[in-house]
XYZ file of C-alpha atoms in Angstrom:
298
model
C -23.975 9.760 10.288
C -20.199 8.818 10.190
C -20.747 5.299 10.662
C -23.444 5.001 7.485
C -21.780 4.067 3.736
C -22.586 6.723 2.265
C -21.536 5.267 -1.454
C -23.088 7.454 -3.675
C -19.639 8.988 -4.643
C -18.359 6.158 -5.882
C -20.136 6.232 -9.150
C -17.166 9.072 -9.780
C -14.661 6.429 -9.586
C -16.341 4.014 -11.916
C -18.085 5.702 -13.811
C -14.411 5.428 -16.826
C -15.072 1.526 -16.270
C -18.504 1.319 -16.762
C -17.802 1.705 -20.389
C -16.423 -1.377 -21.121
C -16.969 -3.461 -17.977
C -17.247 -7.028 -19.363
C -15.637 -9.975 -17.282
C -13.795 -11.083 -20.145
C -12.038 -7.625 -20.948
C -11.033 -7.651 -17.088
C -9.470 -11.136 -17.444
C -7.645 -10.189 -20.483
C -6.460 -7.081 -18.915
C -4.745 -8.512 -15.964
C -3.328 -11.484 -18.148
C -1.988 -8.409 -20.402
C -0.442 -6.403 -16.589
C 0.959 -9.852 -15.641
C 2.684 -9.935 -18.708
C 4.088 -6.832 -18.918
C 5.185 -7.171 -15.140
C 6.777 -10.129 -15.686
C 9.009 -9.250 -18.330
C 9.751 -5.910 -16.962
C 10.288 -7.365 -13.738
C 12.853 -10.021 -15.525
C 14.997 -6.969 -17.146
C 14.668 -4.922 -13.669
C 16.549 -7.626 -12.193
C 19.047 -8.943 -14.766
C 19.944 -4.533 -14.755
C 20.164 -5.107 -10.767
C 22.045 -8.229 -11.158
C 24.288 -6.619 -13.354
C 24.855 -3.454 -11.472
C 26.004 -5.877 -8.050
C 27.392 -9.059 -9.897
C 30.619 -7.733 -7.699
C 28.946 -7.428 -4.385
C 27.401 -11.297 -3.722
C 26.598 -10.273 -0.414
C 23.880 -7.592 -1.867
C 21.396 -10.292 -2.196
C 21.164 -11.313 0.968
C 20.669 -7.621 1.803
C 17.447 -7.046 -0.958
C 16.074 -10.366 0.710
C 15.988 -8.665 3.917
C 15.843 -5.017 2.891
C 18.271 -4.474 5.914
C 20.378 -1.649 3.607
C 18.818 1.894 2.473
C 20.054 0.626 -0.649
C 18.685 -2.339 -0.731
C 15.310 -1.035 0.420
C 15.205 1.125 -2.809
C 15.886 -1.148 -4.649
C 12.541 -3.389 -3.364
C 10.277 -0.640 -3.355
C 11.184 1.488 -6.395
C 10.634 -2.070 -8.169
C 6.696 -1.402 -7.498
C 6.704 0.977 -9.518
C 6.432 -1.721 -12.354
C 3.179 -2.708 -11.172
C 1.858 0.570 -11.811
C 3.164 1.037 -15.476
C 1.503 -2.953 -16.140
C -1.618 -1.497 -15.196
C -1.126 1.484 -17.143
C -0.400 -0.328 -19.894
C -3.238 -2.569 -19.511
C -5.565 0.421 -19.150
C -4.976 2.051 -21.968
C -4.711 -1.534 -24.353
C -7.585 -3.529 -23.120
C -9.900 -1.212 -21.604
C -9.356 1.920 -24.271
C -9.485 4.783 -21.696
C -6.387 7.154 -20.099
C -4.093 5.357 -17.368
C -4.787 8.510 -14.908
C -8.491 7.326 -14.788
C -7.564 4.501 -12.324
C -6.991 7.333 -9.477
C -10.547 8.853 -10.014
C -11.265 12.033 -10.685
C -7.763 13.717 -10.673
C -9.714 17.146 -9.271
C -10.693 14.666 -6.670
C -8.498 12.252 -5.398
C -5.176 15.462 -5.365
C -7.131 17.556 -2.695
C -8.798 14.682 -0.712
C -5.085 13.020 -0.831
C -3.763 16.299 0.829
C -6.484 16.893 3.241
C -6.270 13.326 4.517
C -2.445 13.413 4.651
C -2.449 16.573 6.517
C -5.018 14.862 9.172
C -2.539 11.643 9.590
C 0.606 12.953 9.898
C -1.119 15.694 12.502
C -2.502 12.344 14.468
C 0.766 10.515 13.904
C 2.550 13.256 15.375
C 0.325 13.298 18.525
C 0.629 9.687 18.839
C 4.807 9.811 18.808
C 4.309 12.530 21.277
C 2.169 11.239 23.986
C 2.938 8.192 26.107
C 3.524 5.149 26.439
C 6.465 5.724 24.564
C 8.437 2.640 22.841
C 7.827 -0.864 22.903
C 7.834 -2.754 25.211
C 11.880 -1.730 25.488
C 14.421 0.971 24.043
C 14.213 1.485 20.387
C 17.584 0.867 18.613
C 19.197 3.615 16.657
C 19.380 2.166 12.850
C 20.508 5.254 10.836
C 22.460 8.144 12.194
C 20.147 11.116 12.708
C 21.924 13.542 9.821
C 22.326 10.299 7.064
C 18.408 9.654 8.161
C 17.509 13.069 7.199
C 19.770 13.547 4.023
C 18.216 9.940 2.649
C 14.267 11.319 3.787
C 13.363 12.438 0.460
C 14.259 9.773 -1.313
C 12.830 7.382 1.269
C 9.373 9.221 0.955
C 9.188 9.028 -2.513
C 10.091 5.451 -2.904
C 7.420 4.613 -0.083
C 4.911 6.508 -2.352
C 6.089 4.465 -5.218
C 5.537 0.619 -3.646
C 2.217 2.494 -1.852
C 0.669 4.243 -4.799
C 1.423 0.600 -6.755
C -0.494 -1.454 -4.710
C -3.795 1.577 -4.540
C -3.806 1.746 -7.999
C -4.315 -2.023 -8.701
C -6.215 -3.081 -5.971
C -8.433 0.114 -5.127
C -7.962 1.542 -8.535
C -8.104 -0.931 -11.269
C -10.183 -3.850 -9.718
C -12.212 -2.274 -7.634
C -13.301 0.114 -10.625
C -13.496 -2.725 -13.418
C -15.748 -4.781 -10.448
C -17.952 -1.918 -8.939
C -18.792 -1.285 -12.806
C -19.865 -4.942 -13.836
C -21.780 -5.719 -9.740
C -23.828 -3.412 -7.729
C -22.824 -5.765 -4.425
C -19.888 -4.392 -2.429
C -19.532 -8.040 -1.478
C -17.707 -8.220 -5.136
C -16.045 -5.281 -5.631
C -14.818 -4.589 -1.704
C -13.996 -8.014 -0.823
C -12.904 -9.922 -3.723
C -9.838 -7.449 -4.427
C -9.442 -7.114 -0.370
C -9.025 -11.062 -0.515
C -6.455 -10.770 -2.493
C -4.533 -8.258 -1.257
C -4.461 -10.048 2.227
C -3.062 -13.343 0.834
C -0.113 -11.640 -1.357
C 0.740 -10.817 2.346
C 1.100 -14.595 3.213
C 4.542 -15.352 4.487
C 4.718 -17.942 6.642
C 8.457 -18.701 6.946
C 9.410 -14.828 7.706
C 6.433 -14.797 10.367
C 5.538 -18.253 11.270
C 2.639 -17.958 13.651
C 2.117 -14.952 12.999
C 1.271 -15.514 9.021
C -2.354 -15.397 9.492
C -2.854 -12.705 11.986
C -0.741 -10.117 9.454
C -3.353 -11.848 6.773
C -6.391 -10.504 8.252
C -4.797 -7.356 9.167
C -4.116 -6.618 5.354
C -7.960 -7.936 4.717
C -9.272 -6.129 6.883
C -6.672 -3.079 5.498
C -7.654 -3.035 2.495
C -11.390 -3.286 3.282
C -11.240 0.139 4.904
C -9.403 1.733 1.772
C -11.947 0.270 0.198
C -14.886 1.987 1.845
C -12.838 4.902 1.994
C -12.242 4.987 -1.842
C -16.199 4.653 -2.325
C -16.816 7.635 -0.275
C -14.309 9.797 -1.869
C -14.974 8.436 -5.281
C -11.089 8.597 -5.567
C -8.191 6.323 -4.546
C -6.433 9.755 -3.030
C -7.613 9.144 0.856
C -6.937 5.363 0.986
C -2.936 6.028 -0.706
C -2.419 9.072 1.805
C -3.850 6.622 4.797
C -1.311 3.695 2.819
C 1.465 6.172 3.021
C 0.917 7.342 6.391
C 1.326 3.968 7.648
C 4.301 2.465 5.210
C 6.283 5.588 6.216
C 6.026 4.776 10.122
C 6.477 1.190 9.476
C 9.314 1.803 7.254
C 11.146 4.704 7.575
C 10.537 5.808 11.194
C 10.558 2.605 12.917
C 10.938 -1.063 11.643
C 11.387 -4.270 12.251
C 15.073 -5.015 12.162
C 14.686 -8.396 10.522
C 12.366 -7.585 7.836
C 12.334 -4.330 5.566
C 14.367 -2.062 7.948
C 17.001 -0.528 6.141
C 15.584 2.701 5.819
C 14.675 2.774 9.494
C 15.385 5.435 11.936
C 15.322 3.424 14.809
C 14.471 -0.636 15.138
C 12.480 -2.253 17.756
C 13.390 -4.464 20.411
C 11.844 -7.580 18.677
C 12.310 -8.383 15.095
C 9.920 -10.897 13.374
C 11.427 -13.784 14.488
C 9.980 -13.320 17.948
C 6.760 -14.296 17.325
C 4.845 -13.500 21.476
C 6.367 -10.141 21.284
C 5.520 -9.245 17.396
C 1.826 -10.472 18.402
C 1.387 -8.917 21.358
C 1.442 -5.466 19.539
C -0.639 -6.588 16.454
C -3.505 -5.070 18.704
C -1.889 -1.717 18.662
C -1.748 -2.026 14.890
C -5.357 -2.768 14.502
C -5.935 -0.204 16.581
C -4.005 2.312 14.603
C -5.454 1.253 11.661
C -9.545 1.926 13.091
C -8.081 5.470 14.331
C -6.516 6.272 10.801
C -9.751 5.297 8.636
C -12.222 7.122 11.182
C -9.371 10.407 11.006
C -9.327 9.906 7.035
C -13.105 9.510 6.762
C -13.484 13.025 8.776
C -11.288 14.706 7.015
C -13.339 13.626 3.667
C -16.495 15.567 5.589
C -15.142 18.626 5.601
């Protein structure tokens, strides 16, 4: 039945982990990808700093991501978070990087067959009413300058995406399925935290909590969807999927819309509108995990 967990695949994805699955190694590995962030997170910025010491205005821009450039600049950053956990991979727990995706034979097809399904059901969705919300979407980007920056835009939204699925659904999920049989461990603990790094209060006052459990219960579904596949490749198409229309189709115009499209009518400032269509996104986000999880029965 679709509606069963059906987690008997997920031994493929932990299976590297179970090797060396002590508490204390998983400790010492994040200390060690904290670490590494940090300082390469410290020379990433002193370079950026460096590169814009003649345009002060620039960090205003990064703090709001309202330019394209500014927006690649935040999200190509993630892809320091990825090499930490590399690095802490391969020191710590004495097994290849790659082995945080899964099965490579795995997680490349099932991320292609569950991308296909999304942007087929995204497409749908732009195409069929109601259309907008709740007012005329504002042009952001010229159509042609849109198009010529696509590519780029894609590929840095697979960067911050494919950062956050490989620690979260990748690394602790693996090191925590490995060392406790309870999905109460390994699916909520890193789900937890995932939902609180999304804690901003003074960008979305009211609404701080509400986006909270919407990246709890986010990253629950990835994953249940990553210990059904036995990969991380469905939950960072379904991640991508929904980054891209957040961020490069249509975006808020107060937070992380530089690479936009179009804006909405409401920005995140304006709190009754921005929660009226939280719904919708919970919503989206059922639709996307039940499309994802048939796609992985075929």
């Amino acid at each position: 039945m679709l509606w069963r967990p059906d987690y008997s695949a997920h031994v493929l994805h932990t299976v590297v982990a179970a090797k060396r699955p002590e508490i204390w190694r998983l400790v010492l590995g994040i200390s060690v990808m904290v670490t590494c962030y940090i300082l390469m997170a410290l020379f990433y910025q002193q370079a950026i700093s460096e590169l814009t010491r003649y345009q002060p205005e620039f960090l205003d821009e990064l703090i709001a991501g309202s330019t394209p450039l500014a927006m690649y600049t935040l999200l190509l950053s993630f892809g320091l978070i990825s090499v930490a956990v590399f690095i802490g991979v391969r020191l710590v727990h004495k097994r290849d990087p790659l082995s945080v995706f899964g099965p490579m034979m795995l997680a490349v097809p099932q991320f292609a067959r569950v991308l296909g399904i999304l942007v087929i059901l995204s497409a749908a969705l732009m195409i069929l009413p109601p259309y907008g919300f709740g007012g005329e979407l504002v042009l952001n980007l010229a159509p042609g300058l849109w198009a010529v920056l696509l590519p780029l835009s894609l590929l840095a939204v697979f960067v911050q995406i494919s950062a956050e699925e490989i620690f979260f659904r990748g690394y602790l999920q693996q090191q925590l399925a490995a060392r406790f049989r309870s999905p109460l461990v390994w699916m909520v603990l890193p789900s937890a935290v995932f939902a609180f790094g999304h804690y901003q209060p003074e960008e979305a006052g009211g609404n701080a909590m509400l986006i909270v459990v919407w990246a709890g219960l986010f990253g629950i579904l990835m994953a249940d969807l990553t210990a059904r596949a036995g990969s991380i490749g469905p939950a960072i198409a379904v991640h991508f999927v929904n980054n891209v229309t957040a961020l490069v189709i249509v975006a808020l115009p107060d937070s992380l819309g530089g690479l936009a499209l179009w804006h909405t009518p409401f920005g995140m400032a304006d709190e009754a509108q921005l929660r009226a269509w939280m719904p919708v996104d919970f919503a989206m986000m059922i639709v996307s995990w039940l499309a994802a999880r048939l796609a992985l029965r075929r």
